[in-house]
Amino acid sequence: MIRSSVMNTLLDLTSNESYKKYQNYVLEMQKKINELDGRNPKIVKARYEQYESFLSIICDKIHSNQTNDELINRFLDIFQIQNKFDDIYNFLSQRADVKDESTIKVACTIGLSEIVDDQQNTILLSACLKNNYNLVESLINNKCNKTAINKNKDNAVLCTSISGSTKIFDFLIKNGLDAKISNEITGRNAVLTACESGNFEMIKHLVSQGFSLSDLDKENQNCILLAVSSGNWEIIHYLIQNDADPSLHSSNNDLPIFRSVRLGHLEIFQNLLIYCHNFDPNAEDDFLTIAISHQRYKIIKYIIDKKLVRIKEKHKNLVKSYLSNCDSLEEIETIKKIDTIFSSNYKAQESTKSDANQ
C-alpha cells in the first residue's frame, strides 16, 4: 500500500503551476508500485490497482487530457459507486471516518466534492447540515470549495447554524470563513438562523462570540420573532433575559405573540403576555381571530377562559368558516364557548348522522 505521505506529495503536484515537469516523477512512482513485493496477493493487488488508477487520473489532470466529468466517472468506476449524491456522500463520509485523506484529496482535486443535491448542497454543505464533523474537516483540509452556497443562498456557516454544531462552526471560522456572513435573500446571519432553527447551544455560543441579539433580517424580524417558530420557550426566555425585544414589530406588523398564536405554541403565548404590551387585544386581528383562523383550539380555550378578548359576532362567523369540521368532544366544547347555537346545531347534525348510520 502506498504511504499516505507519498500519495499526498503526489497529489500536491496538481496544484503546482509548473507541475508538468513532474510527469516523469509520477510515472516512476507508478513503476515502483508495480515492482512492490505483495503480501496477501488478492487484497494488495486490488489496492494497488486502485492507486494506479489514481495515478492515471492525476496524470490526465496534469496534462488536461480529460475534463473533470470524465475524471469523476473514472473515480466512480474505481470504487464502483453510482453517480448519485447520497452514494457519493456516504462513500466520502466513510473515507473521512477512517482518515483516508488520499482518497478525499483526489475527490476534491477532480471536483467530485462539488456534486450537488436537489437543493444545490455540495458535499460540504450537506456535511454541515448533518453535523458530520469528520467529513467537514477532511473536505476543508483537502481544498474543497469552502465558499459554496446552496439554492437557499446559505453557505457552510449558515448551514451549520441551521444544524447547530458549535464544533463545526468554530472549525469553519478558524479556516477563513466569515462568521458574520448574512444570507443575501433573507438577510439572516448565524444567530438569526440559529434562533429560527431552535439551536439553543449554538445561540448561546454565538452570543459568547459577540453576536448581537438586536440584529434584524430583511423583513425586520428579530431573534425572538424567529425563535417562536422553534416552539421552545426556554430559548425565548434566554433571549429576553439578554435584552432582545419581544415587542418589536416586523415589516408586515407581525409580533412574536401573534406568531405564537398562529403556530399554536400555548406556553410561549402565555409567557409573552407578561412581556408584550404594545398591542391592542381587541384590534381587527385580535388573538381570538388569529387562533380561530388557524384552528388552535387550546389557545382559543385559554383566551376565552382568561377573558383576554371580548367575543364578537365576527368570531362566531369565523367559527362557522374554520371550525365546522371539528371531530372531538374537546373541540366541540371549545366551540360552545364561542357560539352555543352553532355547537348545538353541530351536535344535532352529528346525532342525525349517527342515527342514519344505524
PDB file of C-alpha atoms in Angstrom, residues 97-253:
ATOM      1  CA  ASP A  97     -14.159   8.430   9.225  1.00  0.00           C
ATOM      2  CA  VAL A  98     -11.155   6.162   8.576  1.00  0.00           C
ATOM      3  CA  LYS A  99      -8.866   9.149   7.854  1.00  0.00           C
ATOM      4  CA  ASP A 100      -8.329   8.188   4.209  1.00  0.00           C
ATOM      5  CA  GLU A 101      -7.062  11.647   3.251  1.00  0.00           C
ATOM      6  CA  SER A 102      -5.599  10.497  -0.067  1.00  0.00           C
ATOM      7  CA  THR A 103      -8.964   9.431  -1.448  1.00  0.00           C
ATOM      8  CA  ILE A 104     -10.636  12.623  -0.198  1.00  0.00           C
ATOM      9  CA  LYS A 105      -7.859  14.682  -1.754  1.00  0.00           C
ATOM     10  CA  VAL A 106      -8.350  13.046  -5.146  1.00  0.00           C
ATOM     11  CA  ALA A 107     -12.106  13.640  -4.876  1.00  0.00           C
ATOM     12  CA  CYS A 108     -11.538  17.330  -4.153  1.00  0.00           C
ATOM     13  CA  THR A 109      -8.865  17.661  -6.859  1.00  0.00           C
ATOM     14  CA  ILE A 110     -11.130  16.401  -9.644  1.00  0.00           C
ATOM     15  CA  GLY A 111     -14.227  18.218  -8.352  1.00  0.00           C
ATOM     16  CA  LEU A 112     -16.198  15.232  -7.078  1.00  0.00           C
ATOM     17  CA  SER A 113     -16.719  17.073  -3.788  1.00  0.00           C
ATOM     18  CA  GLU A 114     -18.708  19.737  -5.674  1.00  0.00           C
ATOM     19  CA  ILE A 115     -21.504  17.438  -6.822  1.00  0.00           C
ATOM     20  CA  VAL A 116     -24.848  18.851  -5.602  1.00  0.00           C
ATOM     21  CA  ASP A 117     -28.209  17.514  -4.422  1.00  0.00           C
ATOM     22  CA  ASP A 118     -31.628  18.828  -5.457  1.00  0.00           C
ATOM     23  CA  GLN A 119     -31.177  21.818  -3.126  1.00  0.00           C
ATOM     24  CA  GLN A 120     -27.763  22.635  -4.613  1.00  0.00           C
ATOM     25  CA  ASN A 121     -25.959  21.479  -1.472  1.00  0.00           C
ATOM     26  CA  THR A 122     -22.406  20.344  -2.127  1.00  0.00           C
ATOM     27  CA  ILE A 123     -20.911  17.501  -0.095  1.00  0.00           C
ATOM     28  CA  LEU A 124     -19.504  20.114   2.306  1.00  0.00           C
ATOM     29  CA  LEU A 125     -22.840  21.880   2.798  1.00  0.00           C
ATOM     30  CA  SER A 126     -24.615  18.575   3.303  1.00  0.00           C
ATOM     31  CA  ALA A 127     -21.992  17.552   5.866  1.00  0.00           C
ATOM     32  CA  CYS A 128     -22.573  20.838   7.710  1.00  0.00           C
ATOM     33  CA  LEU A 129     -26.332  20.261   7.727  1.00  0.00           C
ATOM     34  CA  LYS A 130     -25.807  16.728   9.066  1.00  0.00           C
ATOM     35  CA  ASN A 131     -23.291  17.711  11.774  1.00  0.00           C
ATOM     36  CA  ASN A 132     -20.679  15.474  10.131  1.00  0.00           C
ATOM     37  CA  TYR A 133     -17.521  16.980  11.611  1.00  0.00           C
ATOM     38  CA  ASN A 134     -15.094  14.358  10.257  1.00  0.00           C
ATOM     39  CA  LEU A 135     -16.222  14.923   6.684  1.00  0.00           C
ATOM     40  CA  VAL A 136     -16.259  18.722   7.012  1.00  0.00           C
ATOM     41  CA  GLU A 137     -12.727  18.680   8.401  1.00  0.00           C
ATOM     42  CA  SER A 138     -11.420  16.340   5.701  1.00  0.00           C
ATOM     43  CA  LEU A 139     -13.030  18.269   2.839  1.00  0.00           C
ATOM     44  CA  ILE A 140     -11.747  21.640   4.058  1.00  0.00           C
ATOM     45  CA  ASN A 141      -8.249  20.291   4.707  1.00  0.00           C
ATOM     46  CA  ASN A 142      -8.156  18.859   1.188  1.00  0.00           C
ATOM     47  CA  LYS A 143      -9.178  22.090  -0.549  1.00  0.00           C
ATOM     48  CA  CYS A 144     -12.815  21.586  -1.454  1.00  0.00           C
ATOM     49  CA  ASN A 145     -14.766  24.706  -2.393  1.00  0.00           C
ATOM     50  CA  LYS A 146     -15.479  26.071   1.080  1.00  0.00           C
ATOM     51  CA  THR A 147     -17.360  29.126  -0.267  1.00  0.00           C
ATOM     52  CA  ALA A 148     -20.146  27.128  -1.966  1.00  0.00           C
ATOM     53  CA  ILE A 149     -23.759  28.236  -1.447  1.00  0.00           C
ATOM     54  CA  ASN A 150     -26.956  26.268  -1.937  1.00  0.00           C
ATOM     55  CA  LYS A 151     -30.309  27.044  -3.543  1.00  0.00           C
ATOM     56  CA  ASN A 152     -31.396  28.990  -0.461  1.00  0.00           C
ATOM     57  CA  LYS A 153     -28.176  31.053  -0.573  1.00  0.00           C
ATOM     58  CA  ASP A 154     -26.835  29.507   2.623  1.00  0.00           C
ATOM     59  CA  ASN A 155     -23.111  28.809   2.853  1.00  0.00           C
ATOM     60  CA  ALA A 156     -21.291  26.423   5.201  1.00  0.00           C
ATOM     61  CA  VAL A 157     -21.512  28.827   8.161  1.00  0.00           C
ATOM     62  CA  LEU A 158     -25.265  29.321   7.786  1.00  0.00           C
ATOM     63  CA  CYS A 159     -25.888  25.609   7.157  1.00  0.00           C
ATOM     64  CA  THR A 160     -24.038  24.891  10.388  1.00  0.00           C
ATOM     65  CA  SER A 161     -26.188  27.456  12.188  1.00  0.00           C
ATOM     66  CA  ILE A 162     -29.229  25.514  10.995  1.00  0.00           C
ATOM     67  CA  SER A 163     -27.919  22.168  12.273  1.00  0.00           C
ATOM     68  CA  GLY A 164     -26.327  23.541  15.432  1.00  0.00           C
ATOM     69  CA  SER A 165     -22.782  22.148  15.661  1.00  0.00           C
ATOM     70  CA  THR A 166     -20.600  24.648  17.523  1.00  0.00           C
ATOM     71  CA  LYS A 167     -17.562  22.460  16.814  1.00  0.00           C
ATOM     72  CA  ILE A 168     -18.067  22.671  13.044  1.00  0.00           C
ATOM     73  CA  PHE A 169     -18.836  26.400  13.298  1.00  0.00           C
ATOM     74  CA  ASP A 170     -15.562  27.114  15.096  1.00  0.00           C
ATOM     75  CA  PHE A 171     -13.627  24.957  12.626  1.00  0.00           C
ATOM     76  CA  LEU A 172     -15.073  26.846   9.652  1.00  0.00           C
ATOM     77  CA  ILE A 173     -14.217  30.223  11.160  1.00  0.00           C
ATOM     78  CA  LYS A 174     -10.705  29.028  12.003  1.00  0.00           C
ATOM     79  CA  ASN A 175     -10.310  28.097   8.333  1.00  0.00           C
ATOM     80  CA  GLY A 176     -11.192  31.505   6.973  1.00  0.00           C
ATOM     81  CA  LEU A 177     -14.968  31.664   6.605  1.00  0.00           C
ATOM     82  CA  ASP A 178     -16.752  34.822   7.733  1.00  0.00           C
ATOM     83  CA  ALA A 179     -18.637  34.298  11.000  1.00  0.00           C
ATOM     84  CA  LYS A 180     -20.801  37.378  10.372  1.00  0.00           C
ATOM     85  CA  ILE A 181     -21.988  36.472   6.867  1.00  0.00           C
ATOM     86  CA  SER A 182     -25.697  37.001   6.105  1.00  0.00           C
ATOM     87  CA  ASN A 183     -27.969  35.251   3.627  1.00  0.00           C
ATOM     88  CA  GLU A 184     -28.281  37.549   0.608  1.00  0.00           C
ATOM     89  CA  ILE A 185     -32.009  36.821   0.229  1.00  0.00           C
ATOM     90  CA  THR A 186     -33.264  36.818   3.825  1.00  0.00           C
ATOM     91  CA  GLY A 187     -30.562  38.925   5.447  1.00  0.00           C
ATOM     92  CA  ARG A 188     -30.257  36.419   8.286  1.00  0.00           C
ATOM     93  CA  ASN A 189     -26.889  35.872   9.893  1.00  0.00           C
ATOM     94  CA  ALA A 190     -25.778  32.918  12.008  1.00  0.00           C
ATOM     95  CA  VAL A 191     -27.562  33.921  15.209  1.00  0.00           C
ATOM     96  CA  LEU A 192     -30.880  34.708  13.491  1.00  0.00           C
ATOM     97  CA  THR A 193     -30.652  31.402  11.624  1.00  0.00           C
ATOM     98  CA  ALA A 194     -29.913  29.505  14.831  1.00  0.00           C
ATOM     99  CA  CYS A 195     -32.874  31.175  16.550  1.00  0.00           C
ATOM    100  CA  GLU A 196     -35.281  30.153  13.807  1.00  0.00           C
ATOM    101  CA  SER A 197     -33.910  26.589  13.897  1.00  0.00           C
ATOM    102  CA  GLY A 198     -34.159  26.387  17.681  1.00  0.00           C
ATOM    103  CA  ASN A 199     -30.496  25.541  18.328  1.00  0.00           C
ATOM    104  CA  PHE A 200     -30.098  26.736  21.900  1.00  0.00           C
ATOM    105  CA  GLU A 201     -26.455  25.717  22.384  1.00  0.00           C
ATOM    106  CA  MET A 202     -25.493  27.404  19.111  1.00  0.00           C
ATOM    107  CA  ILE A 203     -27.340  30.587  20.128  1.00  0.00           C
ATOM    108  CA  LYS A 204     -25.521  30.746  23.462  1.00  0.00           C
ATOM    109  CA  HIS A 205     -22.212  30.010  21.733  1.00  0.00           C
ATOM    110  CA  LEU A 206     -22.728  32.806  19.203  1.00  0.00           C
ATOM    111  CA  VAL A 207     -23.688  35.278  21.925  1.00  0.00           C
ATOM    112  CA  SER A 208     -20.474  34.358  23.755  1.00  0.00           C
ATOM    113  CA  GLN A 209     -18.627  35.106  20.497  1.00  0.00           C
ATOM    114  CA  GLY A 210     -20.024  38.635  20.376  1.00  0.00           C
ATOM    115  CA  PHE A 211     -23.127  38.281  18.196  1.00  0.00           C
ATOM    116  CA  SER A 212     -25.809  40.884  18.846  1.00  0.00           C
ATOM    117  CA  LEU A 213     -29.377  39.869  19.674  1.00  0.00           C
ATOM    118  CA  SER A 214     -30.558  43.170  18.194  1.00  0.00           C
ATOM    119  CA  ASP A 215     -29.844  42.098  14.598  1.00  0.00           C
ATOM    120  CA  LEU A 216     -32.755  42.125  12.134  1.00  0.00           C
ATOM    121  CA  ASP A 217     -33.328  40.324   8.846  1.00  0.00           C
ATOM    122  CA  LYS A 218     -34.629  41.983   5.675  1.00  0.00           C
ATOM    123  CA  GLU A 219     -38.226  41.697   6.918  1.00  0.00           C
ATOM    124  CA  ASN A 220     -37.306  43.435  10.167  1.00  0.00           C
ATOM    125  CA  GLN A 221     -37.690  40.185  12.107  1.00  0.00           C
ATOM    126  CA  ASN A 222     -35.599  39.943  15.247  1.00  0.00           C
ATOM    127  CA  CYS A 223     -34.291  36.870  17.039  1.00  0.00           C
ATOM    128  CA  ILE A 224     -37.367  36.429  19.252  1.00  0.00           C
ATOM    129  CA  LEU A 225     -39.843  36.569  16.387  1.00  0.00           C
ATOM    130  CA  LEU A 226     -37.816  33.941  14.513  1.00  0.00           C
ATOM    131  CA  ALA A 227     -37.318  31.807  17.628  1.00  0.00           C
ATOM    132  CA  VAL A 228     -41.081  31.452  18.108  1.00  0.00           C
ATOM    133  CA  SER A 229     -41.010  29.003  15.185  1.00  0.00           C
ATOM    134  CA  SER A 230     -38.967  26.580  17.292  1.00  0.00           C
ATOM    135  CA  GLY A 231     -41.710  26.353  19.909  1.00  0.00           C
ATOM    136  CA  ASN A 232     -39.073  26.485  22.667  1.00  0.00           C
ATOM    137  CA  TRP A 233     -39.937  28.944  25.433  1.00  0.00           C
ATOM    138  CA  GLU A 234     -36.570  28.365  27.122  1.00  0.00           C
ATOM    139  CA  ILE A 235     -34.813  29.905  24.114  1.00  0.00           C
ATOM    140  CA  ILE A 236     -37.143  32.896  24.011  1.00  0.00           C
ATOM    141  CA  HIS A 237     -36.760  33.455  27.750  1.00  0.00           C
ATOM    142  CA  TYR A 238     -32.976  33.410  27.336  1.00  0.00           C
ATOM    143  CA  LEU A 239     -33.195  35.959  24.515  1.00  0.00           C
ATOM    144  CA  ILE A 240     -35.383  38.272  26.592  1.00  0.00           C
ATOM    145  CA  GLN A 241     -33.009  37.983  29.552  1.00  0.00           C
ATOM    146  CA  ASN A 242     -30.215  39.068  27.209  1.00  0.00           C
ATOM    147  CA  ASP A 243     -32.071  42.231  26.168  1.00  0.00           C
ATOM    148  CA  ALA A 244     -33.775  41.060  22.975  1.00  0.00           C
ATOM    149  CA  ASP A 245     -37.025  42.974  22.383  1.00  0.00           C
ATOM    150  CA  PRO A 246     -40.212  40.814  22.490  1.00  0.00           C
ATOM    151  CA  SER A 247     -42.374  43.745  21.353  1.00  0.00           C
ATOM    152  CA  LEU A 248     -40.619  44.619  18.092  1.00  0.00           C
ATOM    153  CA  HIS A 249     -42.860  44.626  15.012  1.00  0.00           C
ATOM    154  CA  SER A 250     -41.685  43.114  11.737  1.00  0.00           C
ATOM    155  CA  SER A 251     -42.149  44.861   8.377  1.00  0.00           C
ATOM    156  CA  ASN A 252     -45.597  43.280   7.961  1.00  0.00           C
ATOM    157  CA  ASN A 253     -46.574  44.272  11.519  1.00  0.00           C
TER     158      ASN A 253
END
